[in-house]
């Protein structure tokens, strides 16, 4: 009996009781908060928005967006567009074997049939395409008859002029970011849809474009309409967070991409941003269902505001294969511009000419590396100069 009483008042025994009570209170509190919180979770949209700093109105009352509490990092300041081409053109020049190869053959003086074959091969290898190659060959043959081809400067001038004509400096390469007004009189942003086959660089390009627009003092919102993989929305969110650009995304894998795109445009209107950029999942051009889905995305976006730009992202290293893809995308959604990625280290610069000819739409941007600001507005003269540097 004594020993039982002693153990009841043992300080260790009391400590155990106190700890036990605390643990029970803790568990009850946790269960309460968890239940309470889930009842406040937004029901409707499958959409999560990662707000830009100071954009808390996007969030349901009292809720915190998962990604919103983390960023204490300072925002990056993207590089201005006008200095990019100068910085990046060297990467093109390193692949500018085309111009140099042509110049060295042309400067041989009186050219033999074998020399002409070499020229033709160089042009075809650079993915210039059959039509433009034949045209250029004809012009060069004509010029060679009247020109002193042993004068390198004269040869260079002719080559520059003819390549430039093929690249077509007259095409309008500006990204249309004109805002508009919806039927009910509300201002709406310019919207841009980005499409292409798997792995061409769509998400990277959307991220880079967002930075380019931010550098141009535009406000931007991103839509993660690649709902196939959660990682795709994550990837886009990371791009957005670095420059304080909000991302509309679904928290449901496999959600309807059109509804995410629609929500992105709606949020863009609500927040009064200048430009909404929508990323889509990569798809093969022979998957009819997926191509139809893309058409739906464009149509649904267009209900709120006309889609200003549909950009096809083409991987320059895939050459003529890319051309076949391009045509199917053009038929499905109607393209307004091409973004040619991975031109750094590719000797396939001729694809610029081929794709523009085939589709009748201009190359508007070129990707020249994996760095966040390694995307430059396409400059026809700078491009040709780099090729024959
Ligand atoms: N060298 C180089 N790499 C690039 C360029 N653009 C994109 N990439 C790389 O290409 C890879 C694929 O890029 P993503 O943006 O994920 O391609 P995606 O088209 O979104 O891919 P899916 O969504 O899977 O279809 C990444 O490793 C990018 O860093 C470029 O201009 N140059
Ligand atoms: Mg992607």
Coordinates of C-alpha atoms and ligand atoms in Angstrom, one line a residue:
X1 CA 0.0 0.0 0.0
X2 CA 2.8 2.4 1.0
X3 CA 4.7 1.6 -2.0
X4 CA 1.7 2.2 -4.2
X5 CA 1.1 5.6 -2.6
X6 CA 4.7 6.5 -3.0
X7 CA 4.7 5.7 -6.7
X8 CA 1.5 7.8 -7.2
X9 CA 3.4 10.9 -5.9
X10 CA 6.6 10.0 -7.7
X11 CA 7.5 13.2 -9.8
X12 CA 8.4 10.9 -12.7
X13 CA 4.9 9.4 -12.6
X14 CA 3.3 12.9 -12.5
X15 CA 5.5 14.0 -15.5
X16 CA 4.2 11.0 -17.5
X17 CA 0.6 11.9 -16.8
X18 CA 1.2 15.5 -17.8
X19 CA 2.9 14.4 -21.0
X20 CA 0.0 12.0 -21.8
X21 CA -2.6 14.7 -21.3
X22 CA -0.6 17.1 -23.5
X23 CA -0.4 14.5 -26.3
X24 CA -4.1 13.9 -26.2
X25 CA -4.9 17.7 -26.3
X26 CA -2.4 18.0 -29.2
X27 CA -4.0 15.2 -31.3
X28 CA -7.5 16.6 -30.7
X29 CA -6.3 20.1 -31.8
X30 CA -4.7 18.6 -34.9
X31 CA -7.8 16.7 -35.9
X32 CA -9.9 19.8 -35.4
X33 CA -7.8 22.0 -37.5
X34 CA -7.4 19.5 -40.3
X35 CA -11.2 19.0 -40.5
X36 CA -11.8 22.8 -40.2
X37 CA -9.3 23.5 -43.0
X38 CA -10.6 21.0 -45.5
X39 CA -14.1 22.4 -45.1
X40 CA -12.7 25.8 -46.3
X41 CA -10.8 24.3 -49.3
X42 CA -12.0 25.8 -52.6
X43 CA -14.5 23.4 -54.1
X44 CA -15.0 24.6 -57.6
X45 CA -12.2 25.2 -59.8
X46 CA -9.7 22.6 -60.3
X47 CA -7.5 25.6 -60.6
X48 CA -4.8 26.7 -58.2
X49 CA -3.2 30.1 -58.8
X50 CA 0.2 31.0 -57.6
X51 CA 0.0 34.7 -57.0
X52 CA 2.6 37.2 -57.8
X53 CA 3.8 38.9 -54.7
X54 CA 1.1 41.2 -53.3
X55 CA -1.6 39.4 -55.3
X56 CA -3.3 37.7 -52.4
X57 CA -6.8 38.4 -53.8
X58 CA -6.4 35.3 -55.9
X59 CA -6.5 33.1 -52.8
X60 CA -9.6 32.0 -51.0
X61 CA -10.1 33.8 -47.7
X62 CA -7.5 32.9 -45.1
X63 CA -6.0 30.2 -47.3
X64 CA -2.4 30.1 -48.4
X65 CA -1.3 29.0 -51.8
X66 CA 1.1 26.2 -51.4
X67 CA 3.8 28.0 -53.3
X68 CA 3.0 31.5 -52.1
X69 CA 4.5 31.2 -48.6
X70 CA 7.9 30.0 -49.7
X71 CA 9.3 32.7 -51.9
X72 CA 11.2 35.1 -49.9
X73 CA 13.8 35.2 -52.6
X74 CA 14.2 38.4 -54.5
X75 CA 12.8 38.6 -58.0
X76 CA 15.1 38.2 -60.9
X77 CA 15.5 41.1 -63.4
X78 CA 15.4 39.5 -66.9
X79 CA 17.7 40.8 -69.6
X80 CA 16.3 43.4 -71.9
X81 CA 15.5 42.2 -75.4
X82 CA 17.6 44.5 -77.4
X83 CA 20.9 43.3 -76.0
X84 CA 20.2 39.6 -76.4
X85 CA 20.9 39.1 -80.0
X86 CA 24.4 40.6 -79.7
X87 CA 25.1 38.3 -76.8
X88 CA 23.7 35.2 -78.4
X89 CA 24.6 35.5 -82.1
X90 CA 28.0 34.0 -81.4
X91 CA 26.3 30.7 -80.6
X92 CA 24.7 30.8 -84.0
X93 CA 28.0 31.7 -85.7
X94 CA 29.6 28.6 -84.2
X95 CA 27.0 26.7 -86.2
X96 CA 27.4 28.9 -89.2
X97 CA 29.2 26.4 -91.2
X98 CA 26.8 27.0 -94.0
X99 CA 28.0 30.5 -95.0
X100 CA 31.6 29.6 -94.6
X101 CA 31.4 26.5 -96.6
X102 CA 29.6 28.3 -99.4
X103 CA 32.0 31.2 -99.4
X104 CA 35.0 28.9 -99.6
X105 CA 33.6 27.0 -102.6
X106 CA 32.3 30.2 -104.4
X107 CA 35.7 31.9 -104.0
X108 CA 37.5 29.2 -106.0
X109 CA 37.0 31.2 -109.2
X110 CA 35.7 29.3 -112.2
X111 CA 33.5 26.7 -110.7
X112 CA 33.2 23.2 -111.9
X113 CA 30.0 21.0 -111.8
X114 CA 31.5 19.3 -108.8
X115 CA 31.8 22.7 -107.0
X116 CA 28.2 23.4 -107.7
X117 CA 27.2 20.0 -106.3
X118 CA 29.1 20.8 -103.2
X119 CA 27.2 24.0 -102.8
X120 CA 23.9 22.3 -103.3
X121 CA 24.8 19.7 -100.7
X122 CA 25.8 22.3 -98.2
X123 CA 22.4 24.1 -98.6
X124 CA 20.4 20.9 -98.3
X125 CA 22.4 19.7 -95.3
X126 CA 21.6 23.0 -93.6
X127 CA 17.9 22.2 -94.1
X128 CA 17.2 25.0 -96.4
X129 CA 14.7 22.8 -98.3
X130 CA 14.6 21.8 -101.9
X131 CA 12.7 24.8 -103.3
X132 CA 14.9 27.5 -101.7
X133 CA 18.0 25.5 -102.5
X134 CA 17.2 25.3 -106.2
X135 CA 16.3 29.1 -106.3
X136 CA 19.5 30.0 -104.6
X137 CA 21.6 27.8 -106.8
X138 CA 20.1 29.3 -109.9
X139 CA 20.8 32.9 -108.7
X140 CA 24.3 32.0 -107.7
X141 CA 25.0 30.3 -111.1
X142 CA 23.7 33.4 -112.9
X143 CA 25.7 35.8 -110.7
X144 CA 28.9 33.7 -111.0
X145 CA 28.9 34.2 -114.8
X146 CA 29.0 38.0 -114.5
X147 CA 30.9 38.3 -111.2
X148 CA 34.6 38.1 -110.4
X149 CA 34.2 35.2 -108.1
X150 CA 37.8 35.4 -107.0
X151 CA 36.9 38.6 -105.2
X152 CA 35.7 37.3 -101.7
X153 CA 34.0 40.6 -100.8
X154 CA 31.9 40.5 -103.9
X155 CA 30.9 36.9 -103.4
X156 CA 30.1 37.6 -99.8
X157 CA 27.9 40.5 -100.7
X158 CA 25.9 38.4 -103.3
X159 CA 25.5 35.6 -100.8
X160 CA 24.3 37.9 -98.1
X161 CA 21.8 39.6 -100.4
X162 CA 20.4 36.3 -101.6
X163 CA 20.2 34.6 -98.2
X164 CA 18.6 37.7 -96.8
X165 CA 16.0 37.6 -99.6
X166 CA 15.2 34.0 -98.7
X167 CA 14.9 34.7 -94.9
X168 CA 12.6 37.6 -95.9
X169 CA 13.3 40.7 -93.7
X170 CA 9.9 42.1 -94.7
X171 CA 7.9 39.7 -92.5
X172 CA 6.3 41.1 -89.4
X173 CA 8.0 39.4 -86.5
X174 CA 6.6 41.3 -83.6
X175 CA 4.6 39.4 -80.9
X176 CA 1.1 40.8 -81.0
X177 CA 0.4 41.9 -77.4
X178 CA -2.4 44.3 -78.2
X179 CA -5.0 44.3 -75.4
X180 CA -8.7 44.4 -76.2
X181 CA -12.1 44.8 -74.8
X182 CA -14.6 41.9 -74.1
X183 CA -18.2 42.0 -75.2
X184 CA -19.3 43.4 -71.9
X185 CA -16.7 46.2 -72.1
X186 CA -14.1 44.8 -69.8
X187 CA -10.5 45.2 -70.9
X188 CA -8.8 41.9 -71.7
X189 CA -5.2 40.9 -72.1
X190 CA -3.5 39.7 -75.3
X191 CA -3.4 35.9 -75.2
X192 CA -0.8 33.6 -76.6
X193 CA -1.1 29.8 -77.1
X194 CA 2.1 27.8 -77.3
X195 CA 2.0 24.4 -79.1
X196 CA 4.3 21.7 -80.5
X197 CA 5.4 18.1 -80.3
X198 CA 7.1 16.6 -77.2
X199 CA 10.3 18.0 -75.9
X200 CA 10.7 20.8 -78.4
X201 CA 11.1 23.4 -75.6
X202 CA 7.5 24.7 -75.2
X203 CA 7.5 25.1 -71.4
X204 CA 11.0 26.6 -71.5
X205 CA 9.9 29.0 -74.2
X206 CA 6.8 30.1 -72.2
X207 CA 9.0 30.8 -69.2
X208 CA 11.6 32.6 -71.4
X209 CA 8.8 34.6 -73.1
X210 CA 7.3 35.6 -69.7
X211 CA 10.7 37.0 -68.8
X212 CA 11.1 38.8 -72.0
X213 CA 7.7 40.4 -71.5
X214 CA 8.5 41.3 -67.9
X215 CA 11.7 42.9 -69.2
X216 CA 9.5 44.9 -71.5
X217 CA 7.5 46.1 -68.4
X218 CA 4.5 44.0 -69.3
X219 CA 2.4 42.2 -66.7
X220 CA 2.0 38.5 -67.4
X221 CA 0.0 35.5 -66.3
X222 CA 0.8 31.9 -67.2
X223 CA -1.6 29.1 -67.8
X224 CA -0.4 25.5 -67.3
X225 CA -2.6 23.7 -69.8
X226 CA -0.2 20.7 -69.9
X227 CA -2.2 18.6 -67.5
X228 CA -0.7 15.3 -68.4
X229 CA 2.1 15.5 -65.9
X230 CA 2.1 17.4 -62.6
X231 CA 5.7 18.1 -63.2
X232 CA 4.8 20.3 -66.2
X233 CA 2.8 22.7 -64.0
X234 CA 5.6 22.6 -61.4
X235 CA 8.2 23.5 -64.1
X236 CA 6.1 26.5 -65.3
X237 CA 5.5 27.6 -61.7
X238 CA 9.3 27.7 -61.1
X239 CA 9.7 29.9 -64.2
X240 CA 6.9 32.2 -63.0
X241 CA 8.1 32.5 -59.4
X242 CA 11.5 33.7 -60.5
X243 CA 10.0 36.9 -62.0
X244 CA 6.8 37.2 -59.9
X245 CA 4.5 36.0 -62.6
X246 CA 1.3 34.1 -61.4
X247 CA 0.5 30.7 -62.8
X248 CA -3.0 29.2 -63.2
X249 CA -2.8 25.5 -62.9
X250 CA -5.0 22.5 -62.1
X251 CA -4.4 20.4 -59.0
X252 CA -6.0 17.4 -60.8
X253 CA -3.7 15.4 -63.1
X254 CA -5.4 14.8 -66.4
X255 CA -7.8 17.8 -66.0
X256 CA -9.3 19.3 -69.2
X257 CA -6.5 21.5 -70.7
X258 CA -9.2 23.7 -72.3
X259 CA -10.7 24.5 -68.9
X260 CA -7.3 25.5 -67.5
X261 CA -6.7 27.7 -70.5
X262 CA -10.1 29.3 -70.1
X263 CA -9.5 29.9 -66.4
X264 CA -6.1 31.4 -67.2
X265 CA -7.7 33.9 -69.6
X266 CA -10.5 34.7 -67.1
X267 CA -7.9 35.3 -64.3
X268 CA -5.9 37.4 -66.8
X269 CA -9.0 39.6 -67.3
X270 CA -9.8 39.7 -63.6
X271 CA -6.3 40.7 -62.7
X272 CA -5.9 43.1 -65.6
X273 CA -2.6 41.7 -66.8
X274 CA -1.2 42.6 -70.2
X275 CA -0.5 39.2 -71.6
X276 CA -1.6 35.6 -70.8
X277 CA 0.7 32.8 -72.1
X278 CA -0.7 29.3 -72.2
X279 CA 1.6 26.3 -72.2
X280 CA 0.3 23.0 -73.6
X281 CA 1.3 19.3 -73.5
X282 CA 3.6 18.0 -76.2
X283 CA 1.7 16.0 -78.8
X284 CA 2.5 14.0 -81.9
X285 CA 1.0 15.4 -85.0
X286 CA -0.4 12.0 -85.9
X287 CA -2.6 11.7 -82.8
X288 CA -5.8 13.1 -84.2
X289 CA -7.6 13.2 -80.8
X290 CA -4.8 15.3 -79.3
X291 CA -4.7 17.6 -82.2
X292 CA -8.5 18.1 -81.9
X293 CA -8.0 18.8 -78.2
X294 CA -5.6 21.6 -79.2
X295 CA -8.3 23.1 -81.4
X296 CA -10.7 23.1 -78.5
X297 CA -8.1 24.8 -76.2
X298 CA -7.8 27.6 -78.8
X299 CA -11.6 27.9 -79.3
X300 CA -12.3 28.0 -75.6
X301 CA -9.6 30.6 -75.0
X302 CA -11.1 32.7 -77.8
X303 CA -14.5 32.8 -76.1
X304 CA -13.2 35.5 -73.7
X305 CA -10.6 37.2 -75.9
X306 CA -9.3 36.6 -79.4
X307 CA -6.1 34.5 -79.3
X308 CA -3.5 37.0 -80.6
X309 CA -0.8 34.5 -81.2
X310 CA -0.5 30.7 -81.7
X311 CA 3.2 30.0 -81.6
X312 CA 4.6 26.6 -82.8
X313 CA 7.8 25.7 -81.0
X314 CA 10.0 23.7 -83.3
X315 CA 13.3 22.0 -82.4
X316 CA 15.8 23.2 -85.0
X317 CA 17.8 20.0 -84.7
X318 CA 14.9 17.9 -86.0
X319 CA 15.1 19.5 -89.4
X320 CA 12.7 18.3 -92.1
X321 CA 10.8 16.1 -89.6
X322 CA 9.8 19.3 -87.9
X323 CA 8.4 20.6 -91.2
X324 CA 5.9 17.8 -91.4
X325 CA 4.8 18.4 -87.8
X326 CA 4.4 22.1 -88.5
X327 CA 1.9 21.6 -91.2
X328 CA -0.4 19.5 -89.1
X329 CA -0.3 22.0 -86.3
X330 CA -1.0 24.8 -88.7
X331 CA -4.1 23.0 -89.9
X332 CA -5.3 22.2 -86.4
X333 CA -4.9 25.6 -84.8
X334 CA -3.7 28.2 -87.3
X335 CA -0.3 29.4 -86.5
X336 CA 0.8 33.0 -86.3
X337 CA 4.5 32.5 -85.6
X338 CA 7.3 30.0 -85.1
X339 CA 9.8 29.8 -82.2
X340 CA 12.8 27.9 -83.3
X341 CA 14.6 26.4 -80.4
X342 CA 18.0 24.7 -79.9
X343 CA 19.6 26.7 -82.7
X344 CA 22.7 26.9 -80.6
X345 CA 25.0 24.3 -81.8
X346 CA 22.8 23.3 -84.7
X347 CA 24.0 23.5 -88.2
X348 CA 20.5 23.4 -89.4
X349 CA 19.9 27.2 -89.6
X350 CA 18.3 26.8 -93.1
X351 CA 15.2 25.5 -91.4
X352 CA 14.3 29.1 -90.8
X353 CA 13.8 29.6 -94.5
X354 CA 12.1 26.2 -95.1
X355 CA 9.5 26.6 -92.3
X356 CA 8.6 30.1 -93.2
X357 CA 8.1 29.1 -96.9
X358 CA 6.1 26.1 -96.0
X359 CA 3.7 27.8 -93.6
X360 CA 3.8 31.4 -94.6
X361 CA 4.3 32.5 -91.0
X362 CA 7.4 34.1 -89.6
X363 CA 10.0 32.8 -87.2
X364 CA 9.5 35.3 -84.3
X365 CA 11.9 34.0 -81.7
X366 CA 14.9 31.8 -81.6
X367 CA 16.1 29.7 -78.6
X368 CA 19.9 29.8 -78.4
X369 CA 20.6 28.0 -75.1
X370 CA 19.2 26.7 -71.9
X371 CA 19.8 29.9 -69.9
X372 CA 16.6 31.8 -68.8
X373 CA 17.2 34.7 -71.1
X374 CA 18.6 32.7 -74.1
X375 CA 15.7 33.5 -76.2
X376 CA 16.0 36.3 -78.8
X377 CA 13.6 38.0 -81.2
X378 CA 14.5 36.8 -84.6
X379 CA 16.5 39.3 -86.6
X380 CA 16.8 38.4 -90.3
X381 CA 19.9 40.5 -91.0
X382 CA 21.7 39.5 -87.8
X383 CA 20.9 35.9 -88.6
X384 CA 22.3 36.0 -92.1
X385 CA 25.3 38.0 -90.9
X386 CA 26.0 35.3 -88.3
X387 CA 25.8 32.6 -90.9
X388 CA 28.4 34.2 -93.1
X389 CA 30.5 35.7 -90.4
Ligands
LIG1 N1 20.2 24.1 -76.0 C1 19.0 24.4 -75.9 N2 18.1 23.7 -75.2 C2 16.8 24.1 -75.1 C3 16.4 25.3 -75.8 N3 15.0 25.4 -75.5 C4 14.7 24.4 -74.6 N4 15.8 23.6 -74.4 C5 15.9 22.4 -73.6 O1 15.0 21.4 -74.1 C6 14.5 20.5 -73.1 C7 13.0 20.4 -73.2 O2 12.4 21.6 -72.9 P1 10.9 21.7 -72.4 O3 10.6 23.2 -72.3 O4 10.7 20.9 -71.2 O5 10.2 21.1 -73.6 P2 8.6 20.9 -73.8 O6 8.3 21.1 -75.2 O7 7.9 21.7 -72.8 O8 8.5 19.3 -73.4 P3 7.1 18.5 -73.2 O9 6.2 19.4 -72.4 O10 7.5 17.3 -72.5 O11 6.5 18.3 -74.5 C8 15.0 21.2 -71.8 O12 16.2 20.5 -71.3 C9 15.4 22.6 -72.2 O13 16.4 23.2 -71.4 C10 17.3 26.0 -76.6 O14 17.0 27.0 -77.2 N5 18.6 25.6 -76.6
LIG2 MG1 6.4 21.2 -71.5

